[in-house]
Amino acid sequence: MSTKSRNPVPLRVALLALAALAGSALPRSAVSQQPVEIAGRLLDAGTRAPIAAALVSIPALDLSTLTNANGAFHFVVSPGSHTLEIRHIGYGTRTTEVEARADGTLSLELHIEPAAIEVAPLEVNVEWRPSYLEQVGFYERRAHGNPRSRFYDPEDIRRGGDPLIVGWRNMSERMLNLNRATSFGLCRPQILIDGRRDRIGFMTGLAHHRIGGVEVHGEPHKVPGLEPLIRAGGEDGFCPTVLIWTRQWLTAAELEERRIVLCEPDPGTDRAPLVVEGTVTDALTGLLLPRATVTAWITEPGGRRREKETTADDNGRFRFCDLDPRTDVSIWARFAGLSGELAPVSGETAPVTARTAPVMRDLVVPIARHGHVAGRVLDLQRGEPVPGAEIGLTVAEAGPVPGDRGPSAEAGYLTTSDEHGLFAIPDLVPGDYRLAVSHPDAGVAGDTIPVPSGSTVDVRVELDPAPPPAPGAAASAAGPRIVAERRHPRLTEVGFYERRRESATRGRGHFFTPERIRALAPTRLTDLLTEVDGLREVCPRQTCRLLSPSARRCSHMSVHLNGTLVIDGRAWDFEQGGVDDLLAPHEIVAIEVYLRAVSLPGEFAAPSNRCGAIIIWSG
């Protein structure tokens, strides 16, 4: 495509006419510089085929044209030397010098070689998929594309560095956000490592090189095939969940490459070094803590202090090989941001010929915390508490306590329900336990319950006094059962469970736990509250109010949201909205209902609550 002279012939005529008009005014030497023609043809050097659509230009004169189908091109220029520039996508850029004489037309036949075409590098991303992650369904779930799920593959984790791509605090915040976002945001986030629940917080100490994949699911029940996997790990398929797939994804060679090798003492030293070795374990469970950091605090004879660090291997073993025996040494370990106590090491001077054995010092770090069990035993048929029931608890791995025999003397923990059917077993090592409950008149029940680190598990035991069905007979739909619920940490802080326990002994209030709210699945808050006997809903217009007939001269109940009075029972214009306008049911964690002012706990006793109160706790 020509940019300056599309047709050289008119240009030639114009130049000749211009010269004729100016001839009388120009010197003789200038008149003799008549325009000349350059007529050329562009051919392939190998095939001699014409090259069409090549751009031929004379940059100095700002002239250009395209070769036609026969490869021909044409210019009208002044006599002299000119540089031709040829451009073509298949031949690249070529330049040549030509001499145009005034005595005639310059005919050219140019042969050029094809040029290698420079193509931008083609980036092909080939995703490496470890077979382990394929087997557990990681990529299949990722392909499903659930908007409330996040996936981190090995490459993501490598880029994230150490510690994990989203450190423990960030992960906690992320999970809490997911917890609020899901319609089942009534339970605390749960963590599974390789399909097993993380009871003592090992996730906080996992380095990125040990992790092959991470899945964060806000609504795991909506991801095909995921809920059975979570339930197999002993968790709830409706609760926000983090799945961590660890170093099983590495090959044997990679494991060996990343293995921590403990040091060996140097036999060539003049003085026998002080060698200290041992293991790092969790203080409560005794589990080994891999890759824990161990620090030696060294005090030299002059009083100067310094530190030396090493890392425990994947089996939780550590070793210092070159400590000076003339110094005072104390060691301590850290894991997952927690530290253990100092352990002193006595250093003594020893000659080379009397080399002593390593000093053994095992270290502990308080990772896990005690769990607790609190429960109540009820008669299934009458709904009344069962006092005097025997409760036995034993570690599940040690062998179950048969439910039809009741607790035995071999059970790890034994207790009895009080007059209100209540019992408590505190300070348990985290793990799975077998609970067995029996009463001579009310029957027996048994089941395995999980006790997480630092949590209290509420247990509701319903005993059926009816005799068991005869062999071959169909079992009744009703029967003895044990329901275990892990306490919500925020509800523990605000005293919800303490008030519920006190209400069980005095009959003061009605309590809706997260699990009960989820089971009832109400569409409106009032649908949930009217489950309370004696509480009725009145809707004179579009806004409904809740009335407690047991309280005299009261028109409606007060409502507290997270400890703050939001609807004053004494003076509230319900044209502004009612309890259903406060929150959606899925945003509520728990509810307390007190039908009368005299039944209110001390912290909620106020003139505004003389008609009773509804206490709502949101997520």
PDB file of N, CA, C and O in Angstrom, residues 343-370:
ATOM      1  N   ALA A 343      14.680 -25.758  79.750  1.00  0.00           N
ATOM      2  CA  ALA A 343      15.211 -26.978  80.353  1.00  0.00           C
ATOM      3  C   ALA A 343      16.720 -26.802  80.512  1.00  0.00           C
ATOM      4  O   ALA A 343      17.434 -26.655  79.520  1.00  0.00           O
ATOM      5  N   PRO A 344      17.260 -26.801  81.736  1.00  0.00           N
ATOM      6  CA  PRO A 344      18.699 -26.594  81.927  1.00  0.00           C
ATOM      7  C   PRO A 344      19.512 -27.797  81.478  1.00  0.00           C
ATOM      8  O   PRO A 344      19.069 -28.943  81.574  1.00  0.00           O
ATOM      9  N   VAL A 345      20.705 -27.515  80.948  1.00  0.00           N
ATOM     10  CA  VAL A 345      21.648 -28.549  80.545  1.00  0.00           C
ATOM     11  C   VAL A 345      22.958 -28.256  81.272  1.00  0.00           C
ATOM     12  O   VAL A 345      23.532 -27.176  81.110  1.00  0.00           O
ATOM     13  N   SER A 346      23.446 -29.203  82.070  1.00  0.00           N
ATOM     14  CA  SER A 346      24.688 -28.979  82.820  1.00  0.00           C
ATOM     15  C   SER A 346      25.875 -29.246  81.922  1.00  0.00           C
ATOM     16  O   SER A 346      26.000 -30.315  81.326  1.00  0.00           O
ATOM     17  N   GLY A 347      26.774 -28.263  81.757  1.00  0.00           N
ATOM     18  CA  GLY A 347      27.963 -28.432  80.943  1.00  0.00           C
ATOM     19  C   GLY A 347      29.176 -28.665  81.811  1.00  0.00           C
ATOM     20  O   GLY A 347      29.410 -27.972  82.796  1.00  0.00           O
ATOM     21  N   GLU A 348      29.986 -29.655  81.487  1.00  0.00           N
ATOM     22  CA  GLU A 348      31.178 -29.979  82.244  1.00  0.00           C
ATOM     23  C   GLU A 348      32.345 -30.160  81.293  1.00  0.00           C
ATOM     24  O   GLU A 348      32.191 -30.709  80.204  1.00  0.00           O
ATOM     25  N   THR A 349      33.525 -29.703  81.705  1.00  0.00           N
ATOM     26  CA  THR A 349      34.712 -29.855  80.888  1.00  0.00           C
ATOM     27  C   THR A 349      35.116 -31.321  80.849  1.00  0.00           C
ATOM     28  O   THR A 349      35.174 -31.994  81.870  1.00  0.00           O
ATOM     29  N   ALA A 350      35.401 -31.825  79.655  1.00  0.00           N
ATOM     30  CA  ALA A 350      35.795 -33.226  79.517  1.00  0.00           C
ATOM     31  C   ALA A 350      36.899 -33.318  78.492  1.00  0.00           C
ATOM     32  O   ALA A 350      36.833 -32.681  77.449  1.00  0.00           O
ATOM     33  N   PRO A 351      37.994 -34.074  78.767  1.00  0.00           N
ATOM     34  CA  PRO A 351      39.075 -34.211  77.798  1.00  0.00           C
ATOM     35  C   PRO A 351      38.632 -35.004  76.583  1.00  0.00           C
ATOM     36  O   PRO A 351      37.624 -35.705  76.611  1.00  0.00           O
ATOM     37  N   VAL A 352      39.423 -34.866  75.514  1.00  0.00           N
ATOM     38  CA  VAL A 352      39.073 -35.551  74.275  1.00  0.00           C
ATOM     39  C   VAL A 352      39.020 -37.052  74.475  1.00  0.00           C
ATOM     40  O   VAL A 352      38.196 -37.758  73.909  1.00  0.00           O
ATOM     41  N   THR A 353      39.934 -37.561  75.312  1.00  0.00           N
ATOM     42  CA  THR A 353      39.997 -39.019  75.506  1.00  0.00           C
ATOM     43  C   THR A 353      38.847 -39.546  76.339  1.00  0.00           C
ATOM     44  O   THR A 353      38.638 -40.745  76.410  1.00  0.00           O
ATOM     45  N   ALA A 354      38.121 -38.636  76.979  1.00  0.00           N
ATOM     46  CA  ALA A 354      37.016 -39.083  77.833  1.00  0.00           C
ATOM     47  C   ALA A 354      35.702 -38.501  77.323  1.00  0.00           C
ATOM     48  O   ALA A 354      34.974 -37.857  78.053  1.00  0.00           O
ATOM     49  N   ARG A 355      35.474 -38.692  76.041  1.00  0.00           N
ATOM     50  CA  ARG A 355      34.264 -38.148  75.423  1.00  0.00           C
ATOM     51  C   ARG A 355      33.029 -38.806  76.042  1.00  0.00           C
ATOM     52  O   ARG A 355      32.949 -40.029  76.155  1.00  0.00           O
ATOM     53  N   THR A 356      32.069 -37.995  76.464  1.00  0.00           N
ATOM     54  CA  THR A 356      30.866 -38.508  77.115  1.00  0.00           C
ATOM     55  C   THR A 356      29.736 -38.679  76.114  1.00  0.00           C
ATOM     56  O   THR A 356      29.769 -38.163  74.998  1.00  0.00           O
ATOM     57  N   ALA A 357      28.714 -39.395  76.530  1.00  0.00           N
ATOM     58  CA  ALA A 357      27.540 -39.607  75.689  1.00  0.00           C
ATOM     59  C   ALA A 357      26.718 -38.334  75.615  1.00  0.00           C
ATOM     60  O   ALA A 357      26.858 -37.433  76.451  1.00  0.00           O
ATOM     61  N   PRO A 358      25.850 -38.197  74.608  1.00  0.00           N
ATOM     62  CA  PRO A 358      25.020 -36.998  74.502  1.00  0.00           C
ATOM     63  C   PRO A 358      24.137 -36.803  75.735  1.00  0.00           C
ATOM     64  O   PRO A 358      23.697 -37.767  76.367  1.00  0.00           O
ATOM     65  N   VAL A 359      23.864 -35.554  76.061  1.00  0.00           N
ATOM     66  CA  VAL A 359      22.940 -35.229  77.135  1.00  0.00           C
ATOM     67  C   VAL A 359      21.524 -35.267  76.559  1.00  0.00           C
ATOM     68  O   VAL A 359      21.237 -34.610  75.561  1.00  0.00           O
ATOM     69  N   MET A 360      20.659 -36.030  77.186  1.00  0.00           N
ATOM     70  CA  MET A 360      19.297 -36.191  76.677  1.00  0.00           C
ATOM     71  C   MET A 360      18.370 -35.209  77.392  1.00  0.00           C
ATOM     72  O   MET A 360      18.325 -35.162  78.621  1.00  0.00           O
ATOM     73  N   ARG A 361      17.637 -34.429  76.597  1.00  0.00           N
ATOM     74  CA  ARG A 361      16.662 -33.493  77.137  1.00  0.00           C
ATOM     75  C   ARG A 361      15.433 -33.485  76.222  1.00  0.00           C
ATOM     76  O   ARG A 361      15.492 -33.015  75.094  1.00  0.00           O
ATOM     77  N   ASP A 362      14.363 -34.024  76.716  1.00  0.00           N
ATOM     78  CA  ASP A 362      13.107 -33.993  75.961  1.00  0.00           C
ATOM     79  C   ASP A 362      12.341 -32.728  76.320  1.00  0.00           C
ATOM     80  O   ASP A 362      12.237 -32.363  77.497  1.00  0.00           O
ATOM     81  N   LEU A 363      11.792 -32.061  75.293  1.00  0.00           N
ATOM     82  CA  LEU A 363      11.105 -30.783  75.481  1.00  0.00           C
ATOM     83  C   LEU A 363       9.627 -30.927  75.162  1.00  0.00           C
ATOM     84  O   LEU A 363       9.230 -31.772  74.342  1.00  0.00           O
ATOM     85  N   VAL A 364       8.819 -30.110  75.796  1.00  0.00           N
ATOM     86  CA  VAL A 364       7.381 -30.125  75.544  1.00  0.00           C
ATOM     87  C   VAL A 364       6.920 -28.706  75.230  1.00  0.00           C
ATOM     88  O   VAL A 364       7.491 -27.722  75.710  1.00  0.00           O
ATOM     89  N   VAL A 365       5.871 -28.620  74.404  1.00  0.00           N
ATOM     90  CA  VAL A 365       5.232 -27.347  74.061  1.00  0.00           C
ATOM     91  C   VAL A 365       3.731 -27.511  74.293  1.00  0.00           C
ATOM     92  O   VAL A 365       3.147 -28.508  73.838  1.00  0.00           O
ATOM     93  N   PRO A 366       3.082 -26.593  74.993  1.00  0.00           N
ATOM     94  CA  PRO A 366       1.645 -26.746  75.282  1.00  0.00           C
ATOM     95  C   PRO A 366       0.775 -26.383  74.075  1.00  0.00           C
ATOM     96  O   PRO A 366       0.263 -25.267  73.971  1.00  0.00           O
ATOM     97  N   ILE A 367       0.615 -27.334  73.169  1.00  0.00           N
ATOM     98  CA  ILE A 367      -0.209 -27.108  71.980  1.00  0.00           C
ATOM     99  C   ILE A 367      -1.684 -27.388  72.276  1.00  0.00           C
ATOM    100  O   ILE A 367      -2.556 -26.540  72.100  1.00  0.00           O
ATOM    101  N   ALA A 368      -1.972 -28.608  72.700  1.00  0.00           N
ATOM    102  CA  ALA A 368      -3.364 -28.999  72.958  1.00  0.00           C
ATOM    103  C   ALA A 368      -3.822 -28.478  74.319  1.00  0.00           C
ATOM    104  O   ALA A 368      -3.017 -28.264  75.232  1.00  0.00           O
ATOM    105  N   ARG A 369      -5.137 -28.263  74.426  1.00  0.00           N
ATOM    106  CA  ARG A 369      -5.739 -27.866  75.691  1.00  0.00           C
ATOM    107  C   ARG A 369      -6.804 -28.881  76.074  1.00  0.00           C
ATOM    108  O   ARG A 369      -7.345 -29.591  75.223  1.00  0.00           O
ATOM    109  N   HIS A 370      -7.093 -28.947  77.348  1.00  0.00           N
ATOM    110  CA  HIS A 370      -8.095 -29.908  77.818  1.00  0.00           C
ATOM    111  C   HIS A 370      -9.464 -29.614  77.206  1.00  0.00           C
ATOM    112  O   HIS A 370      -9.825 -28.461  76.956  1.00  0.00           O
TER     113      HIS A 370
END
